mmCIF file of C-alpha atoms in Angstrom:
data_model
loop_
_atom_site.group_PDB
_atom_site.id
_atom_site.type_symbol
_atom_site.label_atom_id
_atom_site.label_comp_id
_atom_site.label_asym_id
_atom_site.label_seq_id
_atom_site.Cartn_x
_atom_site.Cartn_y
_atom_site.Cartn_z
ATOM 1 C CA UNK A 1 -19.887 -6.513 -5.194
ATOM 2 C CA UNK A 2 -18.848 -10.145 -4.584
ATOM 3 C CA UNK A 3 -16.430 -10.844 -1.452
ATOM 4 C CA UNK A 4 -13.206 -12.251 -1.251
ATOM 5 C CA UNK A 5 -11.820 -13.135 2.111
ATOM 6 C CA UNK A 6 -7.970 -13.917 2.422
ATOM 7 C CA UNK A 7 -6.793 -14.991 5.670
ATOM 8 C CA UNK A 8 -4.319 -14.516 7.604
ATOM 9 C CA UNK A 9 -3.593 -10.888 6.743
ATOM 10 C CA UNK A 10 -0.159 -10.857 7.941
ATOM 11 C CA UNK A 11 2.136 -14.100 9.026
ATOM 12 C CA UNK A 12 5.728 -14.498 10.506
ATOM 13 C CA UNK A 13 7.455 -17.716 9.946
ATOM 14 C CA UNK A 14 10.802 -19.126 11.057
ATOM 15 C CA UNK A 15 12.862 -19.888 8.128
ATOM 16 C CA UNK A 16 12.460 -23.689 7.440
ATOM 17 C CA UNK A 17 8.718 -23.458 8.349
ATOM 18 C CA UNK A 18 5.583 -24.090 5.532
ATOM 19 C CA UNK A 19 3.092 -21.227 5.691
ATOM 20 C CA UNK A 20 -0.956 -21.883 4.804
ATOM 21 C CA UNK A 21 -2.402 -19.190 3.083
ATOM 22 C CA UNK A 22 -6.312 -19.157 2.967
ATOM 23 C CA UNK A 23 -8.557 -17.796 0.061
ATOM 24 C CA UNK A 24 -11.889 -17.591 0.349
ATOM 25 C CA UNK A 25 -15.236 -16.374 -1.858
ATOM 26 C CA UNK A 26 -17.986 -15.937 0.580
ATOM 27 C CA UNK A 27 -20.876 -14.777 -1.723
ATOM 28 C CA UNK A 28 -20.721 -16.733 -5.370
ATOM 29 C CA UNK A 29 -19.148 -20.043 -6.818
ATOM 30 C CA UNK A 30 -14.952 -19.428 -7.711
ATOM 31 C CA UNK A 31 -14.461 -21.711 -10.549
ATOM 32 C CA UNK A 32 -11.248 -19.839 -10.785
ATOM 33 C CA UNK A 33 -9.387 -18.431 -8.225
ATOM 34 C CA UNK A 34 -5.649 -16.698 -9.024
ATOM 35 C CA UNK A 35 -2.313 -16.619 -6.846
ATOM 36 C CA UNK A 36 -0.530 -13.462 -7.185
ATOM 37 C CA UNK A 37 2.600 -12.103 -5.677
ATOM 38 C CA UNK A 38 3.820 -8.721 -5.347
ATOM 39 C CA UNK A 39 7.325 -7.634 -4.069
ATOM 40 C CA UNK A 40 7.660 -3.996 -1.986
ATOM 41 C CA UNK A 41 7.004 -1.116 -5.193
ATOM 42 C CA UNK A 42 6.852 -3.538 -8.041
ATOM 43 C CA UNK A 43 3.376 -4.879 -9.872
ATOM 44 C CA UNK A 44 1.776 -8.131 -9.598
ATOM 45 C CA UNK A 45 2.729 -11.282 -10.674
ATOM 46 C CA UNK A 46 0.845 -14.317 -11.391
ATOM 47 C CA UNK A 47 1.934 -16.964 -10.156
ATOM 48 C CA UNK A 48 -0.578 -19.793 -10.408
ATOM 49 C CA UNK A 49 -4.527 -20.315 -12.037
ATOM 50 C CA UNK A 50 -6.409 -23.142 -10.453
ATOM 51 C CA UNK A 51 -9.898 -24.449 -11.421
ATOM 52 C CA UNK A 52 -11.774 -26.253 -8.863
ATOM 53 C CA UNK A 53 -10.695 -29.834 -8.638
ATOM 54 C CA UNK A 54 -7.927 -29.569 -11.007
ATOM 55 C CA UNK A 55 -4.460 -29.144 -10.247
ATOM 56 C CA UNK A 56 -3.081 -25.645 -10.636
ATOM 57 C CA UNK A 57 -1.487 -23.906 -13.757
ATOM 58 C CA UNK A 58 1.700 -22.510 -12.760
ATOM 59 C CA UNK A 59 3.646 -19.670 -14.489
ATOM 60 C CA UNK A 60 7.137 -20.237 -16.083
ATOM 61 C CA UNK A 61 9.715 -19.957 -12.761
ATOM 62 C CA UNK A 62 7.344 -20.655 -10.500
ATOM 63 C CA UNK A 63 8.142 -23.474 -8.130
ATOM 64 C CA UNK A 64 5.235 -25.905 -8.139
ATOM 65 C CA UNK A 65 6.538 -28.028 -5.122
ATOM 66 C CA UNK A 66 7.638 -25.015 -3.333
ATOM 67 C CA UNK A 67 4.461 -23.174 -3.507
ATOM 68 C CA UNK A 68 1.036 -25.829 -3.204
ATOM 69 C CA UNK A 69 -2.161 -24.274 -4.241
ATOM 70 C CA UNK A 70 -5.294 -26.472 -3.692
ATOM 71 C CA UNK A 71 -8.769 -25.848 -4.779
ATOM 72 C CA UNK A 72 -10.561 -28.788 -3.421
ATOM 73 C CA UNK A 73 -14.055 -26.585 -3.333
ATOM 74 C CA UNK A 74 -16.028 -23.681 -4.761
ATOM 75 C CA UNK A 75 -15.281 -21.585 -1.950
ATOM 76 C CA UNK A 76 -11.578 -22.196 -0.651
ATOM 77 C CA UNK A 77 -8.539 -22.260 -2.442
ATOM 78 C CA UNK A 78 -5.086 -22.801 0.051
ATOM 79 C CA UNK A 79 -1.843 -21.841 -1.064
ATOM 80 C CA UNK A 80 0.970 -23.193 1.136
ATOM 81 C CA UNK A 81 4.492 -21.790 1.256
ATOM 82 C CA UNK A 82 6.795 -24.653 1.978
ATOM 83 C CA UNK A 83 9.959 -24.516 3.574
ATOM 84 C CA UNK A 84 9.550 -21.172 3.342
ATOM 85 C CA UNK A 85 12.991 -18.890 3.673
ATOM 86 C CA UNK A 86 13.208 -15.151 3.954
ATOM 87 C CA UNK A 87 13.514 -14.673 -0.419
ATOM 88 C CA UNK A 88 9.627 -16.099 0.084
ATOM 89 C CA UNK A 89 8.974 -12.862 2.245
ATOM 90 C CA UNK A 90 6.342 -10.850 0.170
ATOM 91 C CA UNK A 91 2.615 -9.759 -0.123
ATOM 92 C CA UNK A 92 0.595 -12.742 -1.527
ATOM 93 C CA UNK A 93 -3.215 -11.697 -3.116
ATOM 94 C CA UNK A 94 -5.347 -14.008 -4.747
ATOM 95 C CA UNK A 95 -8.262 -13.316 -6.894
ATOM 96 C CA UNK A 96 -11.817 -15.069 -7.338
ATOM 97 C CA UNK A 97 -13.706 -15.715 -10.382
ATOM 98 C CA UNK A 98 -17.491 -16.754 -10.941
ATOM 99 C CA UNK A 99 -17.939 -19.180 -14.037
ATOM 100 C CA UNK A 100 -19.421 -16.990 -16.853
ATOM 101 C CA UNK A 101 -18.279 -13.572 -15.178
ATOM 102 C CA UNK A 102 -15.078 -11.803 -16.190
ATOM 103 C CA UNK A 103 -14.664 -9.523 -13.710
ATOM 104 C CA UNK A 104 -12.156 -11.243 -11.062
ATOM 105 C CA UNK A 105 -12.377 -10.287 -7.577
ATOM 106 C CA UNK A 106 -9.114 -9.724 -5.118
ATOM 107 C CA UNK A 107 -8.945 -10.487 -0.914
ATOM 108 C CA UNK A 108 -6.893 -8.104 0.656
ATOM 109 C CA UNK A 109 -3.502 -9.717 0.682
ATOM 110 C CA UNK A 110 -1.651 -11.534 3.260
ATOM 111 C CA UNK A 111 2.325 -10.082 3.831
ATOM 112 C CA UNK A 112 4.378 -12.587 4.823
ATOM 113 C CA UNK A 113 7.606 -11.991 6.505
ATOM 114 C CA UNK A 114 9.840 -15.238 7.010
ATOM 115 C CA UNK A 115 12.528 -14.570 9.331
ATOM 116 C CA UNK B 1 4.172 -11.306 -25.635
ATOM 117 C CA UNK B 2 2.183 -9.896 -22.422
ATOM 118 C CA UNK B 3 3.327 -6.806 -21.259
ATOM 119 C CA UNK B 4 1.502 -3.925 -19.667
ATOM 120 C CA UNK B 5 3.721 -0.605 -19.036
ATOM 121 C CA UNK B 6 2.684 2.905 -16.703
ATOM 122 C CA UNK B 7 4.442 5.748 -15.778
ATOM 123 C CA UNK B 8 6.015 5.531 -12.264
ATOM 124 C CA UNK B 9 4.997 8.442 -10.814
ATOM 125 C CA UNK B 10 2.478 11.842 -10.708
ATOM 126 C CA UNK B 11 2.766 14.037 -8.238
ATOM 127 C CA UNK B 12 -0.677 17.070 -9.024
ATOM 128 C CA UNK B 13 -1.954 19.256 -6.312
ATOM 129 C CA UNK B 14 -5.238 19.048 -4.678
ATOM 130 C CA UNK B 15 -8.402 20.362 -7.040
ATOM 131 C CA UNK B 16 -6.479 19.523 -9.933
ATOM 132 C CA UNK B 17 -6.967 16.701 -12.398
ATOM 133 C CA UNK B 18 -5.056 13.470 -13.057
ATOM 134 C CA UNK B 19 -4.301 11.547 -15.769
ATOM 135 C CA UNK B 20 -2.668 8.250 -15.572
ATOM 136 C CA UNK B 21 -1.634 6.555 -18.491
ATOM 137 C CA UNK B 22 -1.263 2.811 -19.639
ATOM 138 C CA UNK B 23 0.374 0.791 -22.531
ATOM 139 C CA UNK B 24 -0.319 -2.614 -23.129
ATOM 140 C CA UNK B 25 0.754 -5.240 -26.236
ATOM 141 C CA UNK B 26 -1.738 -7.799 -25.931
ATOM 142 C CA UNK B 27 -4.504 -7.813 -29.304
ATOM 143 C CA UNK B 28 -6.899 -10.454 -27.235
ATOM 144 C CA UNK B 29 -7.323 -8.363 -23.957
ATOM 145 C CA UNK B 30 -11.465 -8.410 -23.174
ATOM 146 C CA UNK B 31 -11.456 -5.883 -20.294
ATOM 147 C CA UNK B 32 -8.762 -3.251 -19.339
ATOM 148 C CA UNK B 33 -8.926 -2.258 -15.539
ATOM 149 C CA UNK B 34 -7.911 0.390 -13.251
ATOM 150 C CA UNK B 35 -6.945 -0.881 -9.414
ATOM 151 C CA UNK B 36 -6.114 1.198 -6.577
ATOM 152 C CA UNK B 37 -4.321 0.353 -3.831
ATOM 153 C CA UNK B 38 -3.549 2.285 -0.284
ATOM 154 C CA UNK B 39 -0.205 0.983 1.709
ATOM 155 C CA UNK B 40 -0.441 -2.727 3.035
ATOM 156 C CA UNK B 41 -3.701 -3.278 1.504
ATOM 157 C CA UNK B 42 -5.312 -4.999 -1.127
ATOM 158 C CA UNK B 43 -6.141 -3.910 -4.690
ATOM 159 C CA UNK B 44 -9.354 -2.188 -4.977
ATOM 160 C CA UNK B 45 -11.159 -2.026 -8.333
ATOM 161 C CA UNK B 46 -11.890 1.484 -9.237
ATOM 162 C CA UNK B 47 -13.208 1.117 -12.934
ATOM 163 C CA UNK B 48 -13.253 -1.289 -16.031
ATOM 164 C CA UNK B 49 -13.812 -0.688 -19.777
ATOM 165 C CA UNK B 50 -14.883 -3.291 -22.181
ATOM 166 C CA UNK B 51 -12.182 -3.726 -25.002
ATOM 167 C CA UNK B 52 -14.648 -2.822 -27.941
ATOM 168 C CA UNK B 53 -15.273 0.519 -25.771
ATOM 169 C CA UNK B 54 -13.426 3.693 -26.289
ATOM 170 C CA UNK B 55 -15.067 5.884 -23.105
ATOM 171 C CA UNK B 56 -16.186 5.295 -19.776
ATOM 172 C CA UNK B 57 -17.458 7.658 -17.309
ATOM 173 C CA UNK B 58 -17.936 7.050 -13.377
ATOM 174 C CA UNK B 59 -18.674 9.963 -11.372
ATOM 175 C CA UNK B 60 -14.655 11.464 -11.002
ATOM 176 C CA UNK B 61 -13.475 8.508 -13.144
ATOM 177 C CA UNK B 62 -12.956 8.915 -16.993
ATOM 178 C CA UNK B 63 -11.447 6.161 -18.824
ATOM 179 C CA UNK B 64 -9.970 6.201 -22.209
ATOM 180 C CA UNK B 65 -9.063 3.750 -24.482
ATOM 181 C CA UNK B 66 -7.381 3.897 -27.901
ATOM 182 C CA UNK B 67 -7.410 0.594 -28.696
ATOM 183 C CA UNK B 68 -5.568 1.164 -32.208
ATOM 184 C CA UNK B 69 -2.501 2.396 -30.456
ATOM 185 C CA UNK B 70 -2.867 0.092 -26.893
ATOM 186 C CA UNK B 71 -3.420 3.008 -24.681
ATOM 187 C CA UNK B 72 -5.558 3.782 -22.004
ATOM 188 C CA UNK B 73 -5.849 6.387 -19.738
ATOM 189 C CA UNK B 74 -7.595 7.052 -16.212
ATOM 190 C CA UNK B 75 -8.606 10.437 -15.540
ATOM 191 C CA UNK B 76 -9.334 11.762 -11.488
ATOM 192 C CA UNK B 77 -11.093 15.281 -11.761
ATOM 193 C CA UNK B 78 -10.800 17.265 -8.548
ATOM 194 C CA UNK B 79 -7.917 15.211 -7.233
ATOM 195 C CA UNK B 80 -8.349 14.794 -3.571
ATOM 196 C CA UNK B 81 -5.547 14.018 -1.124
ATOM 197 C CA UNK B 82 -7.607 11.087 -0.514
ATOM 198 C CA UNK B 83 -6.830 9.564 -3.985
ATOM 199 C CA UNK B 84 -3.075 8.966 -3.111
ATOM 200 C CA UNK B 85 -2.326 5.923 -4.026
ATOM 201 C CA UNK B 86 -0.869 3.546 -6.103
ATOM 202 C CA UNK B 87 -2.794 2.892 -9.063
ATOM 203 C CA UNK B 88 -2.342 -0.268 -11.392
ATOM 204 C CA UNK B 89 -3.840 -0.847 -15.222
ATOM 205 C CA UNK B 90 -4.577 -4.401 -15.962
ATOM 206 C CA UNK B 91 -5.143 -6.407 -18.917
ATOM 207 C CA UNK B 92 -7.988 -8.592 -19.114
ATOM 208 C CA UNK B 93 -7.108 -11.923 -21.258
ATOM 209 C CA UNK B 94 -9.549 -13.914 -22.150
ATOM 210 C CA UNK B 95 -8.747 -16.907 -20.201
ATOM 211 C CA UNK B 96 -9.541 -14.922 -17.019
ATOM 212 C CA UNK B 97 -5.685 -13.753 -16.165
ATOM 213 C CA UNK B 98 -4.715 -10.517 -15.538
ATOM 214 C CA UNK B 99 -1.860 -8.466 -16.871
ATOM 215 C CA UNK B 100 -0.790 -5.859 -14.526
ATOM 216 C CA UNK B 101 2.007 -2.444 -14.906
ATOM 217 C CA UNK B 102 3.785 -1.632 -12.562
ATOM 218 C CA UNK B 103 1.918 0.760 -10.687
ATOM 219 C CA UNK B 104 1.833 4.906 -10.607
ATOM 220 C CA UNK B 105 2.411 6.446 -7.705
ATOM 221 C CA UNK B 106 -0.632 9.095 -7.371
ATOM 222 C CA UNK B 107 0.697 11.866 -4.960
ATOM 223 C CA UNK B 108 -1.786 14.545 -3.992
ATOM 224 C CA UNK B 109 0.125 17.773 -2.218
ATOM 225 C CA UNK B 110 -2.456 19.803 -0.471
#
């Protein structure tokens, strides 16, 4: 199946501090790629849809200027936790999907602990 | 509105089957999915089901899907202690966003 790399796997930030989270599809084209965020024992929640070279489509209560997602190419889309504070502390996937194809493929996750 | 709803937990021993079941409210879901996913990881697709489907089998995997009442299911035969995990359903929309529960917490005892 297709390959979604998500990097770093783990991060700890100062409180105050902006955090760069990397998404990448290393085998097709992600027209779409999806922001999720899950808290300890509690489901998934999307937080963001972007579309290569458009600006992201944010959920209702999600901060826009708090969390930046960029998809500036096929491959890589960023999301950046800014001024993060230890309520931002959480596991962060995203998901990658091929124009045409339905099925949506997930990196691993990055946990991010802001102390 | 979008809502997708498990049971929390199963707890079956080792041999047996499981059955994990899945409500969802959404009429314009495409694909309904079952994820798995181990501590700290990722999510890990197991199996899918196309909406206008009713059964799909995968080797241990059975899904089934009333779509009249919303309902899917994912059966494990011979549950192995292996297959603990947490296991999400997910509704497909047709804009590409997913719908996920809230997870069931698979526990295998030996």
């Amino acid at each position: 199946g297709a390959v979604v790399s998500q990097h770093p796997s783990w991060v700890i930030c100062k409180s105050g501090t902006s955090v760069k989270i990397e998404c990448r599809s290393l085998d097709f084209q992600a027209t779409t790629m999806f922001w999720y965020r899950q808290f300890p024992k509690q489901s998934l929640m999307l937080m963001a849809t972007s579309n290569e070279g458009s600006k992201a489509t944010y959920e209702q209560g999600v901060e826009k200027d708090k969390f930046l997602i960029n998809h500036a190419s096929l491959t890589l889309s960023t999301l950046t936790v800014t001024s993060a504070h230890p309520e931002d502390s959480s596991f962060y996937i995203c998901s990658a999907r091929e124009a045409g194809n339905t099925e949506a493929f997930f990196g691993q996750g990055t946990r991010l602990t802001v102390v | 509105g979008e809502d997708v709803e498990q049971s929390l937990f199963l707890s079956v021993r080792e041999g047996d089957s499981s059955v994990i079941n899945c409500t969802y409210t959404d009429s314009s879901s495409t694909y309904l999915y079952w994820y798995k996913q181990e501590p700290g990881a990722g999510l890990q697709l197991l199996t899918y089901i196309f909406s206008n489907m009713d059964m799909k089998q995968d080797q241990r995997l059975t899904v089934l899907l009333n779509k009249k009442d919303k309902h899917l299911s994912l059966r494990i035969a011979d549950t192995q202690t292996g297959d603990s995990a947490i296991y999400f359903c997910a509704e497909g929309l047709d804009t590409g966003k997913l719908i996920f529960g809230q997870g069931t917490t698979l526990q295998v005892k030996p």
